[in-house]
PDB file of C-alpha atoms in Angstrom:
ATOM      1  CA  MET K   1     -25.060  13.734-143.560  1.00 97.00           C
ATOM      2  CA  LYS K   2     -25.613  10.411-146.334  1.00 98.00           C
ATOM      3  CA  GLY K   3     -23.822   7.119-144.584  1.00 98.00           C
ATOM      4  CA  ILE K   4     -22.217   4.776-146.665  1.00 98.00           C
ATOM      5  CA  VAL K   5     -21.519   0.867-144.874  1.00 98.00           C
ATOM      6  CA  LEU K   6     -18.799  -0.194-146.131  1.00 98.00           C
ATOM      7  CA  ALA K   7     -19.021  -3.905-146.042  1.00 97.00           C
ATOM      8  CA  GLY K   8     -16.764  -5.257-149.005  1.00 92.00           C
ATOM      9  CA  GLY K   9     -14.438  -7.932-148.768  1.00 88.00           C
ATOM     10  CA  TYR K  10     -13.196 -11.336-148.765  1.00 87.00           C
ATOM     11  CA  GLY K  11     -13.130 -12.505-145.108  1.00 89.00           C
ATOM     12  CA  THR K  12      -9.950 -14.019-145.231  1.00 91.00           C
ATOM     13  CA  ARG K  13      -9.159 -13.562-142.028  1.00 92.00           C
ATOM     14  CA  LEU K  14     -11.917 -15.790-140.998  1.00 93.00           C
ATOM     15  CA  HIS K  15     -11.634 -18.685-143.441  1.00 94.00           C
ATOM     16  CA  PRO K  16     -13.605 -21.670-143.904  1.00 94.00           C
ATOM     17  CA  ILE K  17     -16.549 -19.503-142.723  1.00 91.00           C
ATOM     18  CA  THR K  18     -16.872 -16.648-144.801  1.00 93.00           C
ATOM     19  CA  LEU K  19     -16.400 -19.123-147.869  1.00 91.00           C
ATOM     20  CA  GLY K  20     -20.228 -19.319-148.311  1.00 91.00           C
ATOM     21  CA  VAL K  21     -21.570 -16.183-146.659  1.00 91.00           C
ATOM     22  CA  SER K  22     -20.320 -12.504-146.285  1.00 94.00           C
ATOM     23  CA  LYS K  23     -18.462 -12.422-143.163  1.00 95.00           C
ATOM     24  CA  HIS K  24     -20.881  -8.445-142.086  1.00 97.00           C
ATOM     25  CA  LEU K  25     -23.371 -10.847-141.727  1.00 97.00           C
ATOM     26  CA  LEU K  26     -22.058 -13.732-139.499  1.00 97.00           C
ATOM     27  CA  PRO K  27     -24.213 -13.059-135.874  1.00 97.00           C
ATOM     28  CA  VAL K  28     -22.302 -10.725-133.118  1.00 98.00           C
ATOM     29  CA  TYR K  29     -24.678 -12.529-130.713  1.00 97.00           C
ATOM     30  CA  ASP K  30     -28.550 -11.957-131.520  1.00 97.00           C
ATOM     31  CA  LYS K  31     -27.886 -10.345-134.324  1.00 97.00           C
ATOM     32  CA  PRO K  32     -26.290 -10.036-137.485  1.00 98.00           C
ATOM     33  CA  MET K  33     -22.645  -8.460-137.916  1.00 98.00           C
ATOM     34  CA  ILE K  34     -24.258  -5.043-140.244  1.00 98.00           C
ATOM     35  CA  TYR K  35     -26.830  -4.143-137.233  1.00 98.00           C
ATOM     36  CA  TYR K  36     -24.012  -2.622-135.233  1.00 98.00           C
ATOM     37  CA  PRO K  37     -21.874  -0.343-138.369  1.00 98.00           C
ATOM     38  CA  LEU K  38     -25.826   0.925-139.107  1.00 98.00           C
ATOM     39  CA  SER K  39     -26.639   1.605-135.467  1.00 98.00           C
ATOM     40  CA  VAL K  40     -23.859   3.974-135.611  1.00 98.00           C
ATOM     41  CA  LEU K  41     -25.274   5.883-138.187  1.00 98.00           C
ATOM     42  CA  MET K  42     -28.783   5.606-136.907  1.00 98.00           C
ATOM     43  CA  LEU K  43     -28.206   7.440-133.892  1.00 97.00           C
ATOM     44  CA  ALA K  44     -25.861  10.372-135.646  1.00 97.00           C
ATOM     45  CA  GLY K  45     -29.289  10.513-136.583  1.00 97.00           C
ATOM     46  CA  ILE K  46     -27.753   9.436-140.744  1.00 98.00           C
ATOM     47  CA  THR K  47     -31.377   8.007-141.936  1.00 98.00           C
ATOM     48  CA  ASP K  48     -30.209   8.037-145.959  1.00 98.00           C
ATOM     49  CA  ILE K  49     -27.611   5.102-146.399  1.00 98.00           C
ATOM     50  CA  LYS K  50     -25.483   3.655-148.969  1.00 98.00           C
ATOM     51  CA  ILE K  51     -24.544  -0.505-148.486  1.00 98.00           C
ATOM     52  CA  ILE K  52     -21.152  -1.339-150.586  1.00 98.00           C
ATOM     53  CA  SER K  53     -20.771  -5.111-150.608  1.00 97.00           C
ATOM     54  CA  SER K  54     -19.600  -7.345-153.308  1.00 95.00           C
ATOM     55  CA  PRO K  55     -22.136  -8.878-156.363  1.00 95.00           C
ATOM     56  CA  ASP K  56     -22.595 -12.279-154.489  1.00 94.00           C
ATOM     57  CA  ASP K  57     -23.195 -11.021-150.887  1.00 96.00           C
ATOM     58  CA  LEU K  58     -25.506  -7.817-151.868  1.00 97.00           C
ATOM     59  CA  PRO K  59     -28.228  -9.729-152.557  1.00 97.00           C
ATOM     60  CA  LEU K  60     -28.311 -10.891-149.056  1.00 97.00           C
ATOM     61  CA  PHE K  61     -28.374  -8.111-147.189  1.00 98.00           C
ATOM     62  CA  GLN K  62     -31.074  -7.023-149.684  1.00 98.00           C
ATOM     63  CA  ARG K  63     -33.273  -9.371-148.138  1.00 97.00           C
ATOM     64  CA  LEU K  64     -31.916  -8.718-144.600  1.00 98.00           C
ATOM     65  CA  LEU K  65     -32.737  -5.063-144.938  1.00 98.00           C
ATOM     66  CA  ARG K  66     -34.913  -4.234-147.849  1.00 98.00           C
ATOM     67  CA  ASP K  67     -35.394  -1.063-148.901  1.00 98.00           C
ATOM     68  CA  GLY K  68     -34.719   0.040-145.309  1.00 98.00           C
ATOM     69  CA  SER K  69     -38.608   2.176-144.924  1.00 98.00           C
ATOM     70  CA  GLN K  70     -38.962  -0.719-141.946  1.00 98.00           C
ATOM     71  CA  PHE K  71     -36.887   1.249-139.281  1.00 98.00           C
ATOM     72  CA  GLY K  72     -37.686   5.440-141.030  1.00 98.00           C
ATOM     73  CA  LEU K  73     -34.650   4.431-143.465  1.00 98.00           C
ATOM     74  CA  SER K  74     -33.449   5.058-147.297  1.00 98.00           C
ATOM     75  CA  LEU K  75     -31.163   1.881-147.943  1.00 98.00           C
ATOM     76  CA  SER K  76     -28.793   1.683-151.605  1.00 98.00           C
ATOM     77  CA  TYR K  77     -26.980  -0.568-152.547  1.00 98.00           C
ATOM     78  CA  ALA K  78     -23.468  -0.655-154.467  1.00 98.00           C
ATOM     79  CA  GLU K  79     -21.138  -3.257-155.914  1.00 97.00           C
ATOM     80  CA  GLN K  80     -18.232  -3.063-154.697  1.00 95.00           C
ATOM     81  CA  ASP K  81     -16.370  -6.258-157.896  1.00 92.00           C
ATOM     82  CA  LYS K  82     -13.013  -6.464-155.226  1.00 90.00           C
ATOM     83  CA  PRO K  83     -11.511  -4.492-152.783  1.00 89.00           C
ATOM     84  CA  ARG K  84      -9.931  -1.063-153.218  1.00 93.00           C
ATOM     85  CA  GLY K  85      -9.312   0.143-150.750  1.00 93.00           C
ATOM     86  CA  LEU K  86     -11.373   2.187-148.167  1.00 96.00           C
ATOM     87  CA  ALA K  87     -11.327   5.286-149.500  1.00 97.00           C
ATOM     88  CA  ASP K  88     -12.834   3.678-152.833  1.00 97.00           C
ATOM     89  CA  ALA K  89     -16.424   3.566-151.397  1.00 98.00           C
ATOM     90  CA  PHE K  90     -15.999   7.324-151.894  1.00 98.00           C
ATOM     91  CA  ARG K  91     -15.625   6.889-155.875  1.00 98.00           C
ATOM     92  CA  ILE K  92     -18.252   4.056-155.660  1.00 98.00           C
ATOM     93  CA  GLY K  93     -20.644   6.365-153.635  1.00 98.00           C
ATOM     94  CA  ALA K  94     -20.298   9.874-155.100  1.00 98.00           C
ATOM     95  CA  ASP K  95     -23.685  10.458-156.458  1.00 98.00           C
ATOM     96  CA  HIS K  96     -25.369   8.958-153.494  1.00 98.00           C
ATOM     97  CA  ILE K  97     -22.858  12.027-151.226  1.00 98.00           C
ATOM     98  CA  GLY K  98     -24.290  14.481-153.961  1.00 98.00           C
ATOM     99  CA  ASP K  99     -23.316  18.078-152.641  1.00 98.00           C
ATOM    100  CA  ASP K 100     -23.422  16.610-148.494  1.00 98.00           C
ATOM    101  CA  SER K 101     -21.884  15.823-145.982  1.00 98.00           C
ATOM    102  CA  VAL K 102     -20.020  12.366-145.338  1.00 98.00           C
ATOM    103  CA  ALA K 103     -19.944   9.182-142.218  1.00 98.00           C
ATOM    104  CA  LEU K 104     -17.913   6.396-143.512  1.00 98.00           C
ATOM    105  CA  VAL K 105     -17.890   3.143-140.850  1.00 98.00           C
ATOM    106  CA  LEU K 106     -16.883   0.590-141.153  1.00 97.00           C
ATOM    107  CA  GLY K 107     -18.963  -2.786-141.607  1.00 97.00           C
ATOM    108  CA  ASP K 108     -16.979  -5.471-138.999  1.00 96.00           C
ATOM    109  CA  ASN K 109     -16.323  -2.598-136.513  1.00 96.00           C
ATOM    110  CA  ILE K 110     -18.733  -2.100-133.521  1.00 97.00           C
ATOM    111  CA  PHE K 111     -18.684   1.232-131.276  1.00 97.00           C
ATOM    112  CA  HIS K 112     -20.604   0.644-127.517  1.00 96.00           C
ATOM    113  CA  GLY K 113     -20.486   3.091-124.668  1.00 93.00           C
ATOM    114  CA  PRO K 114     -22.025   5.901-122.553  1.00 91.00           C
ATOM    115  CA  GLY K 115     -23.407   9.755-124.392  1.00 92.00           C
ATOM    116  CA  PHE K 116     -22.345   7.795-128.174  1.00 94.00           C
ATOM    117  CA  SER K 117     -25.430   9.242-129.337  1.00 94.00           C
ATOM    118  CA  ASP K 118     -24.797  12.659-128.259  1.00 94.00           C
ATOM    119  CA  LEU K 119     -21.048  12.395-129.437  1.00 95.00           C
ATOM    120  CA  LEU K 120     -21.724  11.746-133.078  1.00 96.00           C
ATOM    121  CA  GLN K 121     -25.194  14.479-133.196  1.00 95.00           C
ATOM    122  CA  ARG K 122     -22.522  17.153-132.046  1.00 95.00           C
ATOM    123  CA  SER K 123     -19.679  15.666-134.525  1.00 95.00           C
ATOM    124  CA  VAL K 124     -21.946  15.630-137.370  1.00 95.00           C
ATOM    125  CA  VAL K 125     -23.106  19.113-136.968  1.00 94.00           C
ATOM    126  CA  ASP K 126     -21.043  21.712-139.847  1.00 92.00           C
ATOM    127  CA  ILE K 127     -18.343  19.510-141.123  1.00 95.00           C
ATOM    128  CA  ASP K 128     -15.392  21.721-142.216  1.00 95.00           C
ATOM    129  CA  GLY K 129     -12.767  19.171-143.135  1.00 96.00           C
ATOM    130  CA  CYS K 130     -12.850  15.096-140.865  1.00 96.00           C
ATOM    131  CA  VAL K 131     -13.568  14.018-138.076  1.00 96.00           C
ATOM    132  CA  LEU K 132     -11.347  10.744-136.833  1.00 96.00           C
ATOM    133  CA  PHE K 133     -11.802   8.703-133.686  1.00 96.00           C
ATOM    134  CA  GLY K 134      -8.847   7.370-131.927  1.00 95.00           C
ATOM    135  CA  TYR K 135      -9.126   5.099-129.639  1.00 95.00           C
ATOM    136  CA  PRO K 136      -6.420   4.403-126.908  1.00 94.00           C
ATOM    137  CA  VAL K 137      -5.090   0.558-127.500  1.00 93.00           C
ATOM    138  CA  ARG K 138      -2.194  -0.992-125.520  1.00 91.00           C
ATOM    139  CA  ASP K 139      -0.548  -2.425-129.339  1.00 91.00           C
ATOM    140  CA  PRO K 140      -0.681   0.074-131.310  1.00 92.00           C
ATOM    141  CA  GLU K 141       1.731  -0.398-134.081  1.00 91.00           C
ATOM    142  CA  ARG K 142      -0.601  -2.954-135.352  1.00 88.00           C
ATOM    143  CA  TYR K 143      -3.398   0.144-136.109  1.00 90.00           C
ATOM    144  CA  GLY K 144      -3.574   3.223-138.422  1.00 90.00           C
ATOM    145  CA  VAL K 145      -1.914   6.220-135.444  1.00 93.00           C
ATOM    146  CA  GLY K 146      -2.678   9.775-134.832  1.00 93.00           C
ATOM    147  CA  GLU K 147      -0.008  10.894-133.245  1.00 87.00           C
ATOM    148  CA  VAL K 148      -0.985  14.463-130.875  1.00 82.00           C
ATOM    149  CA  ASP K 149       1.016  17.563-129.782  1.00 80.00           C
ATOM    150  CA  ALA K 150       0.412  18.508-125.886  1.00 74.00           C
ATOM    151  CA  ARG K 151      -2.660  20.100-126.461  1.00 73.00           C
ATOM    152  CA  GLY K 152      -4.091  17.226-127.794  1.00 67.00           C
ATOM    153  CA  ARG K 153      -4.266  18.906-131.947  1.00 79.00           C
ATOM    154  CA  LEU K 154      -3.516  15.826-134.400  1.00 89.00           C
ATOM    155  CA  VAL K 155      -0.033  16.454-136.335  1.00 92.00           C
ATOM    156  CA  GLU K 156       0.312  13.395-137.659  1.00 93.00           C
ATOM    157  CA  LEU K 157      -0.726  10.110-138.754  1.00 93.00           C
ATOM    158  CA  VAL K 158       0.926   6.653-139.169  1.00 89.00           C
ATOM    159  CA  GLU K 159       0.181   3.166-140.805  1.00 86.00           C
ATOM    160  CA  LYS K 160       2.062   0.874-138.524  1.00 88.00           C
ATOM    161  CA  PRO K 161       4.279   2.871-136.910  1.00 88.00           C
ATOM    162  CA  ALA K 162       7.429   0.525-135.363  1.00 90.00           C
ATOM    163  CA  GLN K 163       8.253   2.733-132.724  1.00 89.00           C
ATOM    164  CA  PRO K 164       4.465   4.822-132.035  1.00 87.00           C
ATOM    165  CA  ARG K 165       4.047   8.338-130.173  1.00 85.00           C
ATOM    166  CA  SER K 166       0.499   7.604-129.353  1.00 87.00           C
ATOM    167  CA  ASN K 167      -2.073   5.083-128.250  1.00 90.00           C
ATOM    168  CA  LEU K 168      -4.680   6.382-130.048  1.00 93.00           C
ATOM    169  CA  ALA K 169      -5.055   4.240-132.892  1.00 95.00           C
ATOM    170  CA  ILE K 170      -8.047   5.597-135.910  1.00 96.00           C
ATOM    171  CA  THR K 171     -10.789   3.046-135.683  1.00 97.00           C
ATOM    172  CA  GLY K 172     -13.331   2.623-138.495  1.00 96.00           C
ATOM    173  CA  LEU K 173     -15.673   5.632-138.102  1.00 98.00           C
ATOM    174  CA  TYR K 174     -14.772   7.956-140.478  1.00 98.00           C
ATOM    175  CA  LEU K 175     -16.756  11.439-141.164  1.00 98.00           C
ATOM    176  CA  TYR K 176     -16.045  14.441-143.717  1.00 98.00           C
ATOM    177  CA  ASP K 177     -17.498  17.337-145.404  1.00 98.00           C
ATOM    178  CA  ASN K 178     -18.285  17.142-149.498  1.00 98.00           C
ATOM    179  CA  GLU K 179     -14.480  17.841-150.526  1.00 98.00           C
ATOM    180  CA  VAL K 180     -13.907  14.311-149.500  1.00 98.00           C
ATOM    181  CA  VAL K 181     -15.372  12.979-152.972  1.00 98.00           C
ATOM    182  CA  GLU K 182     -12.528  15.074-155.050  1.00 98.00           C
ATOM    183  CA  ILE K 183      -9.659  13.860-152.765  1.00 98.00           C
ATOM    184  CA  ALA K 184     -10.691  10.703-153.352  1.00 97.00           C
ATOM    185  CA  ARG K 185     -11.238  11.114-157.264  1.00 97.00           C
ATOM    186  CA  ASP K 186      -7.424  12.481-157.354  1.00 96.00           C
ATOM    187  CA  LEU K 187      -5.884   9.372-154.997  1.00 95.00           C
ATOM    188  CA  GLN K 188      -3.027   7.535-156.415  1.00 93.00           C
ATOM    189  CA  PRO K 189      -2.715   3.952-155.360  1.00 92.00           C
ATOM    190  CA  SER K 190      -0.951   2.714-152.614  1.00 91.00           C
ATOM    191  CA  ALA K 191       1.366  -0.268-153.599  1.00 86.00           C
ATOM    192  CA  ARG K 192      -1.065  -2.751-152.730  1.00 87.00           C
ATOM    193  CA  GLY K 193      -2.897  -0.317-156.128  1.00 88.00           C
ATOM    194  CA  GLU K 194      -5.656   0.523-153.019  1.00 91.00           C
ATOM    195  CA  LEU K 195      -6.890   3.824-152.179  1.00 94.00           C
ATOM    196  CA  GLU K 196      -6.199   3.848-148.998  1.00 93.00           C
ATOM    197  CA  ILE K 197      -7.824   6.268-145.925  1.00 95.00           C
ATOM    198  CA  THR K 198      -5.175   7.525-144.711  1.00 93.00           C
ATOM    199  CA  ASP K 199      -3.993   9.034-147.538  1.00 94.00           C
ATOM    200  CA  VAL K 200      -7.500  10.757-147.123  1.00 96.00           C
ATOM    201  CA  ASN K 201      -6.983  11.481-144.376  1.00 96.00           C
ATOM    202  CA  ARG K 202      -3.886  12.921-145.091  1.00 95.00           C
ATOM    203  CA  VAL K 203      -4.718  15.166-147.256  1.00 96.00           C
ATOM    204  CA  TYR K 204      -7.366  16.984-144.676  1.00 96.00           C
ATOM    205  CA  LEU K 205      -4.258  17.608-142.124  1.00 95.00           C
ATOM    206  CA  GLN K 206      -2.197  18.932-144.715  1.00 95.00           C
ATOM    207  CA  ARG K 207      -4.766  21.535-144.819  1.00 94.00           C
ATOM    208  CA  GLY K 208      -5.447  21.205-140.864  1.00 92.00           C
ATOM    209  CA  LYS K 209      -9.053  20.240-141.334  1.00 94.00           C
ATOM    210  CA  ALA K 210      -8.351  16.762-139.469  1.00 94.00           C
ATOM    211  CA  GLU K 211      -9.961  16.926-136.404  1.00 93.00           C
ATOM    212  CA  LEU K 212      -9.415  14.285-133.733  1.00 94.00           C
ATOM    213  CA  VAL K 213     -12.125  12.831-130.529  1.00 93.00           C
ATOM    214  CA  SER K 214     -11.082  10.675-128.451  1.00 91.00           C
ATOM    215  CA  LEU K 215     -13.491   7.561-127.663  1.00 94.00           C
ATOM    216  CA  GLY K 216     -12.168   7.474-123.506  1.00 83.00           C
ATOM    217  CA  ARG K 217     -12.551   5.430-120.470  1.00 83.00           C
ATOM    218  CA  GLY K 218     -16.098   2.976-120.923  1.00 89.00           C
ATOM    219  CA  PHE K 219     -16.381   3.224-124.491  1.00 94.00           C
ATOM    220  CA  VAL K 220     -15.494   0.463-126.532  1.00 95.00           C
ATOM    221  CA  TRP K 221     -14.618  -0.215-129.728  1.00 96.00           C
ATOM    222  CA  LEU K 222     -14.450  -3.377-131.968  1.00 94.00           C
ATOM    223  CA  ASP K 223     -12.586  -5.056-134.667  1.00 89.00           C
ATOM    224  CA  THR K 224     -14.279  -8.374-135.784  1.00 92.00           C
ATOM    225  CA  GLY K 225     -12.120  -9.517-138.402  1.00 88.00           C
ATOM    226  CA  THR K 226     -10.948 -12.198-136.747  1.00 91.00           C
ATOM    227  CA  HIS K 227     -12.447 -15.720-135.025  1.00 95.00           C
ATOM    228  CA  ASP K 228     -11.384 -14.725-131.331  1.00 95.00           C
ATOM    229  CA  ALA K 229     -12.417 -10.616-132.123  1.00 94.00           C
ATOM    230  CA  LEU K 230     -16.023 -12.133-133.434  1.00 96.00           C
ATOM    231  CA  THR K 231     -16.239 -14.000-130.669  1.00 97.00           C
ATOM    232  CA  GLU K 232     -14.753 -11.408-128.308  1.00 96.00           C
ATOM    233  CA  ALA K 233     -17.384  -9.302-128.700  1.00 97.00           C
ATOM    234  CA  SER K 234     -19.926 -11.701-128.896  1.00 97.00           C
ATOM    235  CA  GLN K 235     -19.833 -12.368-124.862  1.00 97.00           C
ATOM    236  CA  TYR K 236     -18.877  -8.727-124.793  1.00 97.00           C
ATOM    237  CA  VAL K 237     -22.604  -7.933-126.634  1.00 97.00           C
ATOM    238  CA  GLN K 238     -24.113 -10.587-124.824  1.00 97.00           C
ATOM    239  CA  ILE K 239     -22.752  -9.533-120.910  1.00 97.00           C
ATOM    240  CA  MET K 240     -23.965  -6.186-121.944  1.00 96.00           C
ATOM    241  CA  GLU K 241     -27.457  -7.011-122.363  1.00 96.00           C
ATOM    242  CA  HIS K 242     -28.186  -9.839-119.615  1.00 96.00           C
ATOM    243  CA  ARG K 243     -26.079  -7.625-117.136  1.00 95.00           C
ATOM    244  CA  GLN K 244     -28.470  -4.434-118.300  1.00 93.00           C
ATOM    245  CA  GLY K 245     -31.537  -6.570-119.693  1.00 94.00           C
ATOM    246  CA  VAL K 246     -31.317  -3.851-122.668  1.00 94.00           C
ATOM    247  CA  ARG K 247     -30.327  -5.188-126.717  1.00 96.00           C
ATOM    248  CA  VAL K 248     -26.902  -3.823-127.981  1.00 97.00           C
ATOM    249  CA  ALA K 249     -27.598  -2.395-131.544  1.00 98.00           C
ATOM    250  CA  CYS K 250     -31.169  -3.012-131.924  1.00 98.00           C
ATOM    251  CA  LEU K 251     -32.187  -1.414-135.343  1.00 98.00           C
ATOM    252  CA  GLU K 252     -36.531  -1.412-134.207  1.00 98.00           C
ATOM    253  CA  GLU K 253     -35.997   0.205-130.975  1.00 98.00           C
ATOM    254  CA  ILE K 254     -32.882   2.910-132.315  1.00 98.00           C
ATOM    255  CA  ALA K 255     -35.812   3.783-134.801  1.00 98.00           C
ATOM    256  CA  TRP K 256     -38.218   3.978-132.688  1.00 98.00           C
ATOM    257  CA  ARG K 257     -36.388   6.271-129.645  1.00 96.00           C
ATOM    258  CA  MET K 258     -34.974   8.038-132.947  1.00 97.00           C
ATOM    259  CA  GLY K 259     -38.556   9.188-134.283  1.00 97.00           C
ATOM    260  CA  PHE K 260     -37.899   7.783-137.367  1.00 98.00           C
ATOM    261  CA  ILE K 261     -40.224   5.294-136.919  1.00 98.00           C
ATOM    262  CA  ASP K 262     -43.687   5.520-134.374  1.00 97.00           C
ATOM    263  CA  GLN K 263     -43.816   3.319-131.503  1.00 96.00           C
ATOM    264  CA  GLU K 264     -46.510   1.024-133.042  1.00 96.00           C
ATOM    265  CA  ALA K 265     -44.312   0.449-135.624  1.00 97.00           C
ATOM    266  CA  CYS K 266     -41.858  -0.685-133.404  1.00 98.00           C
ATOM    267  CA  HIS K 267     -43.710  -2.771-132.136  1.00 97.00           C
ATOM    268  CA  ARG K 268     -45.331  -4.642-135.411  1.00 97.00           C
ATOM    269  CA  LEU K 269     -41.799  -4.911-136.471  1.00 98.00           C
ATOM    270  CA  GLY K 270     -40.783  -6.571-132.571  1.00 97.00           C
ATOM    271  CA  ARG K 271     -44.281  -9.116-133.743  1.00 97.00           C
ATOM    272  CA  GLN K 272     -42.693  -9.841-136.777  1.00 97.00           C
ATOM    273  CA  LEU K 273     -39.981 -11.942-134.794  1.00 97.00           C
ATOM    274  CA  ALA K 274     -41.969 -13.069-131.727  1.00 96.00           C
ATOM    275  CA  LYS K 275     -40.676 -16.511-131.499  1.00 97.00           C
ATOM    276  CA  SER K 276     -37.713 -14.807-130.960  1.00 97.00           C
ATOM    277  CA  PRO K 277     -35.607 -13.401-127.459  1.00 96.00           C
ATOM    278  CA  TYR K 278     -34.903 -10.533-129.796  1.00 97.00           C
ATOM    279  CA  GLY K 279     -38.251 -10.093-131.207  1.00 97.00           C
ATOM    280  CA  GLN K 280     -40.216 -10.205-127.353  1.00 97.00           C
ATOM    281  CA  TYR K 281     -37.705  -7.548-126.365  1.00 97.00           C
ATOM    282  CA  VAL K 282     -38.715  -4.996-128.655  1.00 97.00           C
ATOM    283  CA  MET K 283     -42.534  -5.888-127.889  1.00 97.00           C
ATOM    284  CA  GLU K 284     -41.122  -5.290-124.118  1.00 96.00           C
ATOM    285  CA  VAL K 285     -39.829  -1.583-124.127  1.00 96.00           C
ATOM    286  CA  THR K 286     -42.544  -0.915-126.718  1.00 95.00           C
ATOM    287  CA  ALA K 287     -45.507  -2.026-123.861  1.00 92.00           C
ATOM    288  CA  ALA K 288     -43.704  -1.139-121.199  1.00 90.00           C
ATOM    289  CA  ALA K 289     -42.961   2.493-122.412  1.00 83.00           C
ATOM    290  CA  GLY K 290     -47.516   2.766-122.897  1.00 76.00           C
ATOM    291  CA  GLY K 291     -47.556   5.978-124.734  1.00 59.00           C
ATOM    292  CA  PRO K 292     -45.078   8.685-127.577  1.00 49.00           C
ATOM    293  CA  VAL K 293     -41.619   8.621-125.879  1.00 42.00           C
ATOM    294  CA  ALA K 294     -40.160  12.167-126.413  1.00 39.00           C
ATOM    295  CA  VAL K 295     -37.086  11.310-128.935  1.00 38.00           C
ATOM    296  CA  THR K 296     -35.186  13.589-126.323  1.00 38.00           C
ATOM    297  CA  ASN K 297     -35.377  10.905-124.084  1.00 40.00           C
ATOM    298  CA  TRP K 298     -33.389   8.963-126.358  1.00 45.00           C
ATOM    299  CA  PRO K 299     -29.810  10.338-125.202  1.00 45.00           C
ATOM    300  CA  ALA K 300     -30.397  10.639-121.731  1.00 43.00           C
ATOM    301  CA  ALA K 301     -30.586   6.775-122.630  1.00 42.00           C
ATOM    302  CA  VAL K 302     -27.762   5.997-123.855  1.00 40.00           C
ATOM    303  CA  ARG K 303     -26.010   8.352-121.170  1.00 35.00           C
ATOM    304  CA  ARG K 304     -26.903   5.369-118.855  1.00 36.00           C
ATOM    305  CA  GLY K 305     -25.741   2.504-121.139  1.00 37.00           C
ATOM    306  CA  ARG K 306     -27.870   1.914-123.745  1.00 40.00           C
ATOM    307  CA  GLN K 307     -26.966   1.915-127.976  1.00 42.00           C
TER     308      GLN K 307
END
């Protein structure tokens, strides 16, 4: 499976702080926002990832993440000269996807919860259609909502319903089989002139190939697109890290635990950041291991609250 992080747009809801920098490079507590969606794809076992952003911002992402090889990843980059809707990612990334399935994650979404890596790794296997992730919210009228029947099966997708019949908001993480490339290519722009992801998902729903996975109790999904949401996300990450003693979305540690890089390489990445608490943490977790750690230990660590 290939991965795409969509990190475009102008971040207008975060003006003026995004007038000079991409919102996806803003800090969420101790790391850039882009680390969080990247960690989602890594936890799913995906290593071939394309980052889509504006022409002005792409050099900044490349400076930060380079080609990804330090994390055992293969990162490539593509321009989106102006926002054209989420489904535009599949047109831009068609060559990257090739004949494979694809996971799309939005660059301003944060996911955290027990057993997340296990859930992702189960969900990406043998996809036939699309897999959406729903999260219960108290104000579903603000979101795209997945409506389910009495047996929990997805029956409708409604964008910002006036009278929602479900409280399951569709999050910014989507898994698709290869047909999404053709579906996006044939999609007609909405009245706003954008290629809507909900229209893509409805095609799968009409074909009977759309699945909704509910992210239940104990899980956290955060959209960091506003000032308040950005502050709340930073506070959440700070509290989790201080109380649990582990770092959320630490790419170096995830790369090591998932087997993308070895323990020595992970420790070396920590040394490069040794003057920061983040770098010190990376060195500490590798030194504390004392020897190679089996990849199979990582999902168990996730169940204990680590991401």
